[in-house]
Coordinates of C-alpha atoms and ligand atoms in Angstrom, one line a residue:
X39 CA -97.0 -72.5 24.8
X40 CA -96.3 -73.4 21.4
X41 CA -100.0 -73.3 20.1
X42 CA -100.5 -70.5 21.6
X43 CA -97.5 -68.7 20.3
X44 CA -98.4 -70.0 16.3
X45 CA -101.9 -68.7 16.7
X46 CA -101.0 -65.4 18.1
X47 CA -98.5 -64.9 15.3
X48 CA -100.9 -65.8 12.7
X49 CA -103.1 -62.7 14.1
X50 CA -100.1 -60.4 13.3
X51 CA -98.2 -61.8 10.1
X52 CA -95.2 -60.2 8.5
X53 CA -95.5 -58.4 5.3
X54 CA -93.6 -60.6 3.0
X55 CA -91.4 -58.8 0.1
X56 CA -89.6 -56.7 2.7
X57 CA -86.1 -56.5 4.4
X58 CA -86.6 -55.5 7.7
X59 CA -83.9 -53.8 9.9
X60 CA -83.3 -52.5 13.2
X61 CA -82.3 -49.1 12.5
X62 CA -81.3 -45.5 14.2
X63 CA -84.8 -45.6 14.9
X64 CA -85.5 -48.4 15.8
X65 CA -88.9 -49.9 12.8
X66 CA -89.9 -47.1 11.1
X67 CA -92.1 -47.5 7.9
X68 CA -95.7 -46.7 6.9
X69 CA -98.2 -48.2 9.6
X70 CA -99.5 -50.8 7.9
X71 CA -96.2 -52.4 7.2
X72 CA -95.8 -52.7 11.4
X73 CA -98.3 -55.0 12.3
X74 CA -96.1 -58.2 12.6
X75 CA -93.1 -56.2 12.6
X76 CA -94.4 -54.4 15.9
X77 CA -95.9 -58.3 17.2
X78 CA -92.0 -60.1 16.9
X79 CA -90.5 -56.6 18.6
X80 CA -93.1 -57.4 22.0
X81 CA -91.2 -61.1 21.7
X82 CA -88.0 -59.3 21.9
X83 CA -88.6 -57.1 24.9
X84 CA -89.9 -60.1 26.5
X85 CA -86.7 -62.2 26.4
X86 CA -84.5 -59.0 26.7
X87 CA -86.8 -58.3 30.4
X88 CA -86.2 -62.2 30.9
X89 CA -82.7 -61.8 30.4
X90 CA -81.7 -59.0 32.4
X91 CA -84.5 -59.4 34.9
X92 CA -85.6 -56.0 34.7
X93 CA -88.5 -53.8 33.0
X94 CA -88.2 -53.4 29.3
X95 CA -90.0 -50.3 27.5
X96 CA -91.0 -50.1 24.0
X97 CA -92.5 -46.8 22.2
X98 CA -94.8 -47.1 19.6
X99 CA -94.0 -44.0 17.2
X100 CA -92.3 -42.3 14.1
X101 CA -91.4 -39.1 15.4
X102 CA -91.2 -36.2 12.5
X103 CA -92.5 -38.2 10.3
X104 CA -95.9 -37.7 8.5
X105 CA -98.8 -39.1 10.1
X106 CA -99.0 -42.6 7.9
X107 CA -96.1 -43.7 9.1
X108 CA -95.2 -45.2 12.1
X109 CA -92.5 -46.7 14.3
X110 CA -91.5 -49.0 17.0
X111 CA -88.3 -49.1 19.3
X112 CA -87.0 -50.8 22.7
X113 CA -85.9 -48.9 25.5
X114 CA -83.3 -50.6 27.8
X115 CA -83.4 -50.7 31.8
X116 CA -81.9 -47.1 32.5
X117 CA -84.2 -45.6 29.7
X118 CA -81.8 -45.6 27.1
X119 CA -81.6 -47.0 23.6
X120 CA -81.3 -51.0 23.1
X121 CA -78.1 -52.4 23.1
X122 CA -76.4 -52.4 19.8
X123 CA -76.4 -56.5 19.7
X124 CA -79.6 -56.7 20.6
X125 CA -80.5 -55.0 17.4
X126 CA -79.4 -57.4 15.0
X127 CA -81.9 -60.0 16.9
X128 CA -84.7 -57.7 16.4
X129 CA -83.3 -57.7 12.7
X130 CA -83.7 -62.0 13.1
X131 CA -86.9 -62.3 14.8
X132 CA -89.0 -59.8 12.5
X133 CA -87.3 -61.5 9.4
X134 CA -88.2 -64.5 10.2
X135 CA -90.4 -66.1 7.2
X136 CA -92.8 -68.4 8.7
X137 CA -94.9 -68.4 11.9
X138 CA -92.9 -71.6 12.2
X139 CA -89.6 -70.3 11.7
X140 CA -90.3 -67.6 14.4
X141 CA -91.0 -69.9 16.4
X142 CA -88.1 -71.8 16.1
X143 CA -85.9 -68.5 15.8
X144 CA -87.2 -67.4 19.6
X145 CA -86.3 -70.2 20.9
X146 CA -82.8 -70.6 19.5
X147 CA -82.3 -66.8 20.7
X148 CA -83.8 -67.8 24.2
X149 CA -81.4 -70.8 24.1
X150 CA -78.2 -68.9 22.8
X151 CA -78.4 -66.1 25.2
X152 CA -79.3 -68.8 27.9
X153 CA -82.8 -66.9 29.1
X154 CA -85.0 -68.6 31.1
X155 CA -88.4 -68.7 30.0
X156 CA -90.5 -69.1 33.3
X157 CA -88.7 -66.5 34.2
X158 CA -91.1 -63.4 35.0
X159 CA -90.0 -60.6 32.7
X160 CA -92.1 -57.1 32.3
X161 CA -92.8 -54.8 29.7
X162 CA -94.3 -51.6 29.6
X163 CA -95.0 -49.8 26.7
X164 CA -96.6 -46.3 25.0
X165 CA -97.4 -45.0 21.6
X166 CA -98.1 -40.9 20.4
X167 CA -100.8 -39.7 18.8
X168 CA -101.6 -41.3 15.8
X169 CA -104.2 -43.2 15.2
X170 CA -102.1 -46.5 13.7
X171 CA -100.9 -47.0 16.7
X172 CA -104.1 -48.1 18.5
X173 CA -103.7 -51.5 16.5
X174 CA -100.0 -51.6 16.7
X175 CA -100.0 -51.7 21.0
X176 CA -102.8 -54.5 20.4
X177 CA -100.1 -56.3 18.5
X178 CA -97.9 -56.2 21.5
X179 CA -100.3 -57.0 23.7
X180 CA -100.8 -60.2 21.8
X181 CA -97.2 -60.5 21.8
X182 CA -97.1 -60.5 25.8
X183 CA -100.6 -62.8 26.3
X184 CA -99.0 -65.5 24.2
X185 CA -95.5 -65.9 26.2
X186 CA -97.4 -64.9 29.4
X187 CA -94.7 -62.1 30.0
X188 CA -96.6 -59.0 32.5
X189 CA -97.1 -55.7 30.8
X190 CA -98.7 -52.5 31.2
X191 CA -99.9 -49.9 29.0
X192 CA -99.0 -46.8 29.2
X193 CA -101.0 -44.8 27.3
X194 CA -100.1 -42.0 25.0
X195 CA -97.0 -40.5 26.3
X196 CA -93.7 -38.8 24.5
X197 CA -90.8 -40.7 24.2
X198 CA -89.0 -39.4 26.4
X199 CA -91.6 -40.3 28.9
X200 CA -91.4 -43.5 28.7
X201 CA -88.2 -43.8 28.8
X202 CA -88.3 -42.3 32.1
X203 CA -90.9 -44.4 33.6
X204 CA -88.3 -47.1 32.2
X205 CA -86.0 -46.0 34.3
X206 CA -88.1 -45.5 37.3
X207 CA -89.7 -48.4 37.2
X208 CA -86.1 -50.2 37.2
X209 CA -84.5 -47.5 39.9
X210 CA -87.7 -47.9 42.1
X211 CA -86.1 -48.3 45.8
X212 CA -82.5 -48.5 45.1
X213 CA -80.5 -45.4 45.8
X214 CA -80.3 -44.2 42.1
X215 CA -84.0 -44.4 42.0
X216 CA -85.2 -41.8 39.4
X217 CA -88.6 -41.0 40.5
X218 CA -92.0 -41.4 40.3
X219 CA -93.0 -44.6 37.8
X220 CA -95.7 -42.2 36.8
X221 CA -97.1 -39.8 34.4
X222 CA -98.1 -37.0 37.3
X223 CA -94.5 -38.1 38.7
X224 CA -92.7 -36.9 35.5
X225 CA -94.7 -33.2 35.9
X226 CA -93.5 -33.2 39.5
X227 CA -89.9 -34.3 39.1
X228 CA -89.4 -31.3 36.0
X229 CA -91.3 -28.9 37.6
X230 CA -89.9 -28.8 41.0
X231 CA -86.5 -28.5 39.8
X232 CA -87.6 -25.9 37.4
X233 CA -88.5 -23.6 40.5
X234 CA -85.5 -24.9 42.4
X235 CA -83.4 -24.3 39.3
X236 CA -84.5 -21.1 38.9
X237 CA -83.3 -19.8 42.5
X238 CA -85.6 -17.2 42.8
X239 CA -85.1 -15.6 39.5
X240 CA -88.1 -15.0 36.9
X241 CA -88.6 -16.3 33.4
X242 CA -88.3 -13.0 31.4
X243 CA -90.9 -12.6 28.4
X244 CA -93.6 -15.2 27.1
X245 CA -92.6 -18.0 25.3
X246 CA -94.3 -19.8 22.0
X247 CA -94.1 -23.7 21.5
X248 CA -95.0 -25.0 18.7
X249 CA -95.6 -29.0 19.6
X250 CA -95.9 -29.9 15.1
X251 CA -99.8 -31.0 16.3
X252 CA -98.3 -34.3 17.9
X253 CA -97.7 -35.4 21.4
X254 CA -96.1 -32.7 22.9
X255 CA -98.8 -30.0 23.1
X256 CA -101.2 -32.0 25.4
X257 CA -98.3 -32.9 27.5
X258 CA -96.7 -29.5 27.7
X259 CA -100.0 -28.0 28.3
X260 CA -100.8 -30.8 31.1
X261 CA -97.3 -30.2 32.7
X262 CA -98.1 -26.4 33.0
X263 CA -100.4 -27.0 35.7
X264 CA -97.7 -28.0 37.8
X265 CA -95.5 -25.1 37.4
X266 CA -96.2 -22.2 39.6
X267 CA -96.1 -19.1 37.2
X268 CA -96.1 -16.4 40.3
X269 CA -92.2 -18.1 41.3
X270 CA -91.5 -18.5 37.8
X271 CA -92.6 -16.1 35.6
X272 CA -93.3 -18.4 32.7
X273 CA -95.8 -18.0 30.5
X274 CA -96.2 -20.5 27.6
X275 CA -98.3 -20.2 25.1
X276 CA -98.7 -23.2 23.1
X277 CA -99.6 -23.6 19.0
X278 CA -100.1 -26.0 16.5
X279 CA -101.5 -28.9 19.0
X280 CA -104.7 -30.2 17.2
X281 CA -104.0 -33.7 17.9
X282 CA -107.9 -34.3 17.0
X283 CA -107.1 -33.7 13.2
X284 CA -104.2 -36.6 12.7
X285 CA -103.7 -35.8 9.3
X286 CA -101.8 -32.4 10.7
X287 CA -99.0 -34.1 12.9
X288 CA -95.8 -32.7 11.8
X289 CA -97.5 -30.8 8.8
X290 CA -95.5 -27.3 8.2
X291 CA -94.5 -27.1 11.9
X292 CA -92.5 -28.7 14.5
X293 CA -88.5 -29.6 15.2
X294 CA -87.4 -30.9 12.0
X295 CA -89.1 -28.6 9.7
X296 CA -87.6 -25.7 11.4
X297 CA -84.2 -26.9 10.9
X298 CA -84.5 -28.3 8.0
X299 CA -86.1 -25.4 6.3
X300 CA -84.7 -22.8 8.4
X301 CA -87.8 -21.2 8.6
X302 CA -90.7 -20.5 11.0
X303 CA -94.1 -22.9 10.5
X304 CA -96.2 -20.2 8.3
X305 CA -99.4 -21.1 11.0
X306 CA -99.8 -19.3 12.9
X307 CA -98.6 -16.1 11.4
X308 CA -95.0 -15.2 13.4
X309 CA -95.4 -12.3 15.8
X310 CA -91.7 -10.4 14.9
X311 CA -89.5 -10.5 17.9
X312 CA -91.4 -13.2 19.6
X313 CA -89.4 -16.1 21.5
X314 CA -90.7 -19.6 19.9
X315 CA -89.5 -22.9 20.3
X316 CA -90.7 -25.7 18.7
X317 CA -90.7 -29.4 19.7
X318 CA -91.1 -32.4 17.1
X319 CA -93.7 -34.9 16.8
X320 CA -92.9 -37.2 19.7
X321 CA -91.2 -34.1 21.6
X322 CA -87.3 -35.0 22.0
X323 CA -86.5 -32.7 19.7
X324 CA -86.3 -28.5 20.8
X325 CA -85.0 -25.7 18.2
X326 CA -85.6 -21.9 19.4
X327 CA -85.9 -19.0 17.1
X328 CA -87.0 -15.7 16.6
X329 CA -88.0 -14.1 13.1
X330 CA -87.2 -9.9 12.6
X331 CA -89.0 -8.2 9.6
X332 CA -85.4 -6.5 9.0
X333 CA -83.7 -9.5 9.3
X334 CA -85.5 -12.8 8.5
X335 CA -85.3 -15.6 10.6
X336 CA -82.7 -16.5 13.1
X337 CA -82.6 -20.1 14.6
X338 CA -81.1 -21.7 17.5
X339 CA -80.1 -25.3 17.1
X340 CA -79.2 -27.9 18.6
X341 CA -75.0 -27.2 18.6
X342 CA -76.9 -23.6 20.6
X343 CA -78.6 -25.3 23.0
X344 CA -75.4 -27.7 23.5
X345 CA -72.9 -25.1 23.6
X346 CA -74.9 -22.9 26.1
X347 CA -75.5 -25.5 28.5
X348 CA -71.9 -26.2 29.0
X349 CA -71.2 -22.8 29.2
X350 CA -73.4 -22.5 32.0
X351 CA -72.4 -26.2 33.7
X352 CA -68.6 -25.5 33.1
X353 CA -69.0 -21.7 34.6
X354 CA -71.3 -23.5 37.7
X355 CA -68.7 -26.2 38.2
X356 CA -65.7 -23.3 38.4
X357 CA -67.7 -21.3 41.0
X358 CA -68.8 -24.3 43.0
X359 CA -64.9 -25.0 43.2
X360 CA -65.2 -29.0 41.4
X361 CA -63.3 -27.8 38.3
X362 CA -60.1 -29.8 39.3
X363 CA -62.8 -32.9 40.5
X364 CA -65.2 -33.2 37.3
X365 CA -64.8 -33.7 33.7
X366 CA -66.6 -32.1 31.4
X367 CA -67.2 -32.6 27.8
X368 CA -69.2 -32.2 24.9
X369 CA -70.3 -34.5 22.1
X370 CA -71.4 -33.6 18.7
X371 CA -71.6 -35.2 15.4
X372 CA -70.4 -34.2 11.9
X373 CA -73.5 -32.3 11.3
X374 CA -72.1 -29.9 14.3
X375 CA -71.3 -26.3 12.6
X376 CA -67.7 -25.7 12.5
X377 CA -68.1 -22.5 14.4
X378 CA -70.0 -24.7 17.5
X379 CA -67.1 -26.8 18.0
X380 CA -64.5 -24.1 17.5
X381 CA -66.4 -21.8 20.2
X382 CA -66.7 -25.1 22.6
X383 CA -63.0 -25.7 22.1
X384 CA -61.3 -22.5 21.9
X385 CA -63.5 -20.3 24.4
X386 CA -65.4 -22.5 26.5
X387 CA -62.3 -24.7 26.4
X388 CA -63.6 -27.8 26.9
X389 CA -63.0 -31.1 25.0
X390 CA -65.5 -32.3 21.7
X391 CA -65.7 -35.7 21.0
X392 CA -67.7 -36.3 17.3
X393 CA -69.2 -39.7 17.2
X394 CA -71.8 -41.2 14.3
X395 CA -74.9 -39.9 14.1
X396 CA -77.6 -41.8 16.2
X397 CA -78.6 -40.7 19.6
X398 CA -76.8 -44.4 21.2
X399 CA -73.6 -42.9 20.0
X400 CA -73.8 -39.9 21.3
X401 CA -75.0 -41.0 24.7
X402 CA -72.2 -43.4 25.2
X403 CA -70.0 -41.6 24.3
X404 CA -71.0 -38.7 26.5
X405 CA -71.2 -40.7 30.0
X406 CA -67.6 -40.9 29.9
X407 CA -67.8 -37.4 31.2
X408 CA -68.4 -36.8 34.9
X409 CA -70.8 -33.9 33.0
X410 CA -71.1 -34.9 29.6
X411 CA -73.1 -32.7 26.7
X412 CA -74.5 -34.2 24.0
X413 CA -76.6 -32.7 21.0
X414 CA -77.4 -33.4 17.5
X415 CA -77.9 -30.3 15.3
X416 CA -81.3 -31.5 14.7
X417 CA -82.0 -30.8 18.4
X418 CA -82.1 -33.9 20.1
X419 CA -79.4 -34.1 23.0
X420 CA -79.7 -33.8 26.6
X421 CA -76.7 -33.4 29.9
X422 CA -75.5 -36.3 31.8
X423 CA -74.7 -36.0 35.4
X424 CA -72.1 -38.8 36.7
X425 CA -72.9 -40.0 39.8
X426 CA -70.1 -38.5 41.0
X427 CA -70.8 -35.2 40.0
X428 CA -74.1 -35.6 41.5
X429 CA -72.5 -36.9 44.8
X430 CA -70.0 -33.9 44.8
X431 CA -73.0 -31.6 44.2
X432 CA -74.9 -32.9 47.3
X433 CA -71.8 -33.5 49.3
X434 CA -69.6 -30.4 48.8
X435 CA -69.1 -28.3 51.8
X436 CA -69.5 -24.4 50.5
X437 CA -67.6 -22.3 52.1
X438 CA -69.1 -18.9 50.7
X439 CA -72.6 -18.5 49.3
X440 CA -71.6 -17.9 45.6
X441 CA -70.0 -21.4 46.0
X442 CA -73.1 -22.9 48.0
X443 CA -75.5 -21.0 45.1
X444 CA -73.3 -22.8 42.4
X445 CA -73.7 -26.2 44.4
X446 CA -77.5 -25.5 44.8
X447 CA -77.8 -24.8 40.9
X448 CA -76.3 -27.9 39.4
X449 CA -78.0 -30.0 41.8
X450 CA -81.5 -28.8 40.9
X451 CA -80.3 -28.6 37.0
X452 CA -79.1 -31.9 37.0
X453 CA -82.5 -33.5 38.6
X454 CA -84.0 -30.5 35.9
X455 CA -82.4 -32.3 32.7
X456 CA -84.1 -36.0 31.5
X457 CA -81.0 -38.3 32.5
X458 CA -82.8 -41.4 29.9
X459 CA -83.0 -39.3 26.4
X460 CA -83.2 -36.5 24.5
X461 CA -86.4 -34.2 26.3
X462 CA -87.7 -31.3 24.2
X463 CA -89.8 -30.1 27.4
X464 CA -86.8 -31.1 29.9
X465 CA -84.2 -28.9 27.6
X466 CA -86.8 -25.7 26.8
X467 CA -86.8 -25.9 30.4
X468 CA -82.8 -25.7 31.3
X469 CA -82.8 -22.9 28.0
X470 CA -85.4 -20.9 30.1
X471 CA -83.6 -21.2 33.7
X472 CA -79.9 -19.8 31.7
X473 CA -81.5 -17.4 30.2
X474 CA -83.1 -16.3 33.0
X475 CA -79.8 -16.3 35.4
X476 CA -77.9 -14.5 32.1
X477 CA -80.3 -12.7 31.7
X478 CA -80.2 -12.9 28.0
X479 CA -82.6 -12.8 24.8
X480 CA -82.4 -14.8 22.0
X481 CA -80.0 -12.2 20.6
X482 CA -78.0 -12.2 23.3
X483 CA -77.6 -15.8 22.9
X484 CA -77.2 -16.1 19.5
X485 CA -74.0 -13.7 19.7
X486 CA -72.3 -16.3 21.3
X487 CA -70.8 -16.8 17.9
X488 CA -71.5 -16.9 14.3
X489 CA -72.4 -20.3 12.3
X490 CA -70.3 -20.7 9.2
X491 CA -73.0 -21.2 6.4
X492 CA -74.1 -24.6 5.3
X493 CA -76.1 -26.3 3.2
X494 CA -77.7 -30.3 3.4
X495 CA -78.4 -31.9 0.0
X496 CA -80.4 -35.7 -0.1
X497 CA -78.7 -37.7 -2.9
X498 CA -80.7 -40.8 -4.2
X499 CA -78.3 -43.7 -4.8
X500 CA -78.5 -47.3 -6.5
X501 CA -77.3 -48.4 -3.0
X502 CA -76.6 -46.9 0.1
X503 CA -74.8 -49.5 1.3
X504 CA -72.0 -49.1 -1.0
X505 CA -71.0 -46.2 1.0
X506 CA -69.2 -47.1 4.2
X507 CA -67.2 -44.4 6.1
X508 CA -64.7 -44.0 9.2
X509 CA -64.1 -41.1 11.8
X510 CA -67.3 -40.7 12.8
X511 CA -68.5 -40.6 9.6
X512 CA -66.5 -37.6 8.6
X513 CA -64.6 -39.3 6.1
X514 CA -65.4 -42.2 3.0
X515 CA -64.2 -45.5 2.7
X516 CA -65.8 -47.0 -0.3
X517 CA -66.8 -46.2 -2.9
X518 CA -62.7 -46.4 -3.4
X519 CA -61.7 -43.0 -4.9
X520 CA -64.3 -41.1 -3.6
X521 CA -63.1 -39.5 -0.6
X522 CA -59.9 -38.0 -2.6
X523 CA -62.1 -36.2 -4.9
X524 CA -64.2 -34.6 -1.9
X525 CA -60.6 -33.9 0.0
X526 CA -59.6 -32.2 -3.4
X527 CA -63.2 -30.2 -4.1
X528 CA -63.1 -29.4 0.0
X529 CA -59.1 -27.6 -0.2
X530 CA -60.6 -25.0 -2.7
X531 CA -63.2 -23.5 -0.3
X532 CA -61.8 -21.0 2.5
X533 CA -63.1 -22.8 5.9
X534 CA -64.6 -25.5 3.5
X535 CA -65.4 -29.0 5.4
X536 CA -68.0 -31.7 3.5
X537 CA -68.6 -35.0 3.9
X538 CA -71.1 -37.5 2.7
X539 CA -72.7 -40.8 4.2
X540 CA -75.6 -43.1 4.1
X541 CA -78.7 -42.2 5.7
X542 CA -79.9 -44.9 8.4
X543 CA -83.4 -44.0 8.1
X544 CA -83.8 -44.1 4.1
X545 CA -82.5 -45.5 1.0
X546 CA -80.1 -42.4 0.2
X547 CA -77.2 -40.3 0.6
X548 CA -77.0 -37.2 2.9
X549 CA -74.1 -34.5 1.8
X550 CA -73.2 -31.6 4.0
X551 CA -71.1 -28.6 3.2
X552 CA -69.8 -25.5 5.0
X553 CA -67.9 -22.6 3.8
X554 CA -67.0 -19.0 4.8
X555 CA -70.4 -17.7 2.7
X556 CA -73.3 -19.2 1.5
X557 CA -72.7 -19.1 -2.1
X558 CA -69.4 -21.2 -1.3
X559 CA -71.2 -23.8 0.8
X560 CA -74.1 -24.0 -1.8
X561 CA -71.7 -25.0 -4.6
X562 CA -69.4 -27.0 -2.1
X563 CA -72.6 -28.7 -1.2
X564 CA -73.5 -29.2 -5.3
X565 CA -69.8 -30.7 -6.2
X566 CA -69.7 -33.5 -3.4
X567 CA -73.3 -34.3 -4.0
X568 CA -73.0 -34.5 -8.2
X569 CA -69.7 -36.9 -7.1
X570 CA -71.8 -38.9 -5.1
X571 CA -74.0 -39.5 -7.7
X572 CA -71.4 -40.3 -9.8
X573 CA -70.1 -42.6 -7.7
X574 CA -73.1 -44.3 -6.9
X575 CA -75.1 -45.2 -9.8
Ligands
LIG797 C1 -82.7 -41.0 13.7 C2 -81.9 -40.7 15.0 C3 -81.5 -39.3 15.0 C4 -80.7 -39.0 13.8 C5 -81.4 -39.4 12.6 C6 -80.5 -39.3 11.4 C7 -82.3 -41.7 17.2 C8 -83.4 -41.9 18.3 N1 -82.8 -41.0 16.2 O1 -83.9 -40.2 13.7 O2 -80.7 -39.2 16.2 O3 -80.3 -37.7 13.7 O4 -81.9 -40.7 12.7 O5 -81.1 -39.8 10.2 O6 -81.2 -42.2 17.2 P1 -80.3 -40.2 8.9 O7 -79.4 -41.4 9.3 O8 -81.4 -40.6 7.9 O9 -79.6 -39.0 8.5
LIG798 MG1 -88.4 -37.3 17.7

């Protein structure tokens, strides 16, 4: 094996000069930076499958990023992120210096973790649309040939499909089995609880997605032809999915521009009053919004789409009698708006747990729940169902039809939400079947209540690392002296909250601010960022 091992490796070498580290996101750097990066991440799956005797996936993608970078991350058995400890031995293999010295490190991890080489191990794996990452699955593939561990190619899917085939695959035949290992099985799965979901009731109005020219739009567009539009009522009319013209991916369009500029994408020109939605480029990302030529631009977030899914959930549960049975909760992080977690707390009154920013931490922390609602502002998040809650849905004897209706509903929604990730096409589908049994617009849902303004501001630092924080990142530990200043800038704003920490994704701070008006978040947002600075250079 050895030869073979050293020869594959010298196919796919490491780019020396360069720190490499498991983030958030798993590897994410410009493409040609992956090569041997994305070659020592196919040795990990392998002896994480060997280990746990299951299927490991891997997707091969940088999400909102532009289109010359790339990324590469490792899905675990039930379709979730890697295990945290696992990361730092992704950190170990792909820093490894020499062909030798990888092979040396692989087998020390093999021999620490006591995995059994012979044994089979399986690893399936799927990349988006850009063109880079032709080469990078050939890296893997290399990866798998020369430890003889099975794989299978996937093809160009989203991330969150392959995180459900991930899960299927590993489900297949036991009673939590998830569904079809396949792509056609992912269409069938969403779009038969879409109409079940529904109950009769029609989608009202068209809908726009914009799919930021990546992944999404030739996946949404596929799925479409599995979802009956005489029961449903939906009509979806997709933009901004030339995936034939790479250079475009996430150009001026998609998830995180949306949010991040608060703006529509300029092509094509927005029809006033229409309902849009747009996905990011590897489509687990979903923001809605409408624009009004009296009123600008109005967006609908991820804390929106969180807050009105428990509001439906919790209001299901109550009629379907389980109130007393099932917890619910929701989880946000400090990038929530104030006025998101005040509305979930005080009205909805349910609990809000904040964790660090990351989907792992979010998910974690949310299957605590029996029903447990997680989002990220940026509009990542998804609902998981317990199997509990699932059992009570199935189980539960109704004794009136609004309690049988209730019991119906939150079985179909929960097979309707992606229980492995984040899902921009799984979500725009649970936002279409509550608004269609509210019976609500986007204004209707947006008057749910009103954001307290905010502002984001990037800070470059000497080093990132020198800022460490607690709380769920709400508050600073070093640099010493730092937090006390923001604590004192933070008292003089009415409903003023800030707080500043490192980015995992880049070499820099990321400062937030709210405050009763704009102007007072703007200059909230200015002071903790020019202390930051201060602080950190
Ligand atoms: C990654 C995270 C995302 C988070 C973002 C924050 C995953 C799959 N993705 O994209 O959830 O919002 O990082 O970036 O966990 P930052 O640390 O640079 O602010
Ligand atoms: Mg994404």
């Amino acid at each position: 094996m050895d030869a073979k091992f050293l020869a594959a490796s010298e196919k796919h070498p490491i780019v020396e000069g360069h720190v490499f580290q498991y983030g958030t996101a798993g590897f994410r750097m410009k493409a040609d930076l992956l090569d041997g990066v994305t070659f020592r991440v196919g040795l990990l799956a392998g002896l994480r499958s060997r280990k746990l005797n299951s299927t490991i996936g891997i997707m091969i993608t940088a999400s909102h990023n532009p289109f010359p970078d790339n990324g590469v991350k490792v899905v675990d058995p039930s379709g979730d992120m890697l295990e945290q400890e696992w990361e730092a031995f992704a950190t170990q293999l792909v820093n490894a210096k020499s062909h030798d010295d990888l092979l040396k490190t692989y087998k020390e991890l093999a021999s620490k973790l006591k995995i059994d080489l012979g044994a089979p191990g399986d690893v399936i794996y799927a990349r988006d649309t850009r063109p880079s990452g032709r080469k990078l699955v050939a890296a893997l593939s290399d990866a798998f040939e020369a430890t003889d561990t099975p794989y299978h190619d996937c093809g160009i899917l989203t991330t969150p499909q392959l995180h459900y085939m991930t899960r299927c695959i590993n489900t297949s035949g036991t009673p939590q089995a998830y569904g079809e290992p396949t792509e056609e099985g992912y269409y069938k799965k969403f779009a038969d609880a879409f109409v079940k979901a529904l109950k009769g009731r029609k989608v009202q109005g068209d809908l726009i997605v914009d799919c930021s020219n990546g992944v999404g739009g030739p996946k949404l567009s596929q799925f479409l032809k599995h979802v009956p539009r005489d029961k449903t009522g939906f009509k979806v009319k997709i933009v901004n999915d030339d995936v034939l013209r790479p250079e475009l991916l996430n150009q001026e369009s998609g998830a995180d521009f949306v949010k991040t500029k608060q703006r529509a994408p300029p092509s094509p020109k927005p029809v006033p009053g229409a309902r849009y939605c747009s996905f990011d480029g590897d489509a687990d990302r979903l923001i809605y919004y409408w624009t009004d030529p009296d009123t600008g631009f109005f967006m609908l977030d991820g804390d929106r789409i969180s807050s009105l899914a428990a509001s439906f959930i919790a209001d299901l549960v109550r009629s379907a009698g389980l109130d007393q049975e099932l917890r619910i909760g929701v989880v946000q992080t400090a990038y929530a708006n104030g006025a998101s977690t005040n509305y979930i707390e005080k009205h909805l009154q349910l609990p809000v747990v904040c964790t660090p920013t990351g989907v792992k931490h979010l998910h974690h922390a949310a299957m605590k729940f029996d029903i447990g609602c997680y989002f990220e502002a940026n509009g990542h998040g998804t609902v998981l169902f317990s199997i509990d809650a699932r059992r009570a849905f199935r189980d539960t004897e109704p004794q009136s039809p609004a309690q049988k209706d209730a019991l119906d509903t939150l079985a179909a929604v929960s097979d309707l939400v992606n229980q492995t990730v984040g899902d921009a096409l799984s979500d725009m589908l649970l936002v279409e079947v509550i608004l269609a049994h509210k019976k609500w617009s986007l204004k209707d849902w947006a008057t749910t209540y009103t954001d307290l303004p905010n502002r984001l501001v990037k800070v470059e630092v000497a080093n990132k690392d020198a800022f460490t924080t607690y709380d769920a990142e709400r508050r600073l530990e070093n640099p010493p002296g730092l937090q006390d200043k923001i604590d004192e800038c933070v008292k003089k704003y009415t409903n003023g909250r800030a707080f500043a920490r490192a980015s995992g994704t880049e070499n820099a701070c990321r400062v937030y601010a709210e405050a009763a008006t704009r102007s007072e978040a703007d200059e909230l947002a200015a002071r903790v960022a020019e202390y930051v600075n201060q602080y950190g250079s």
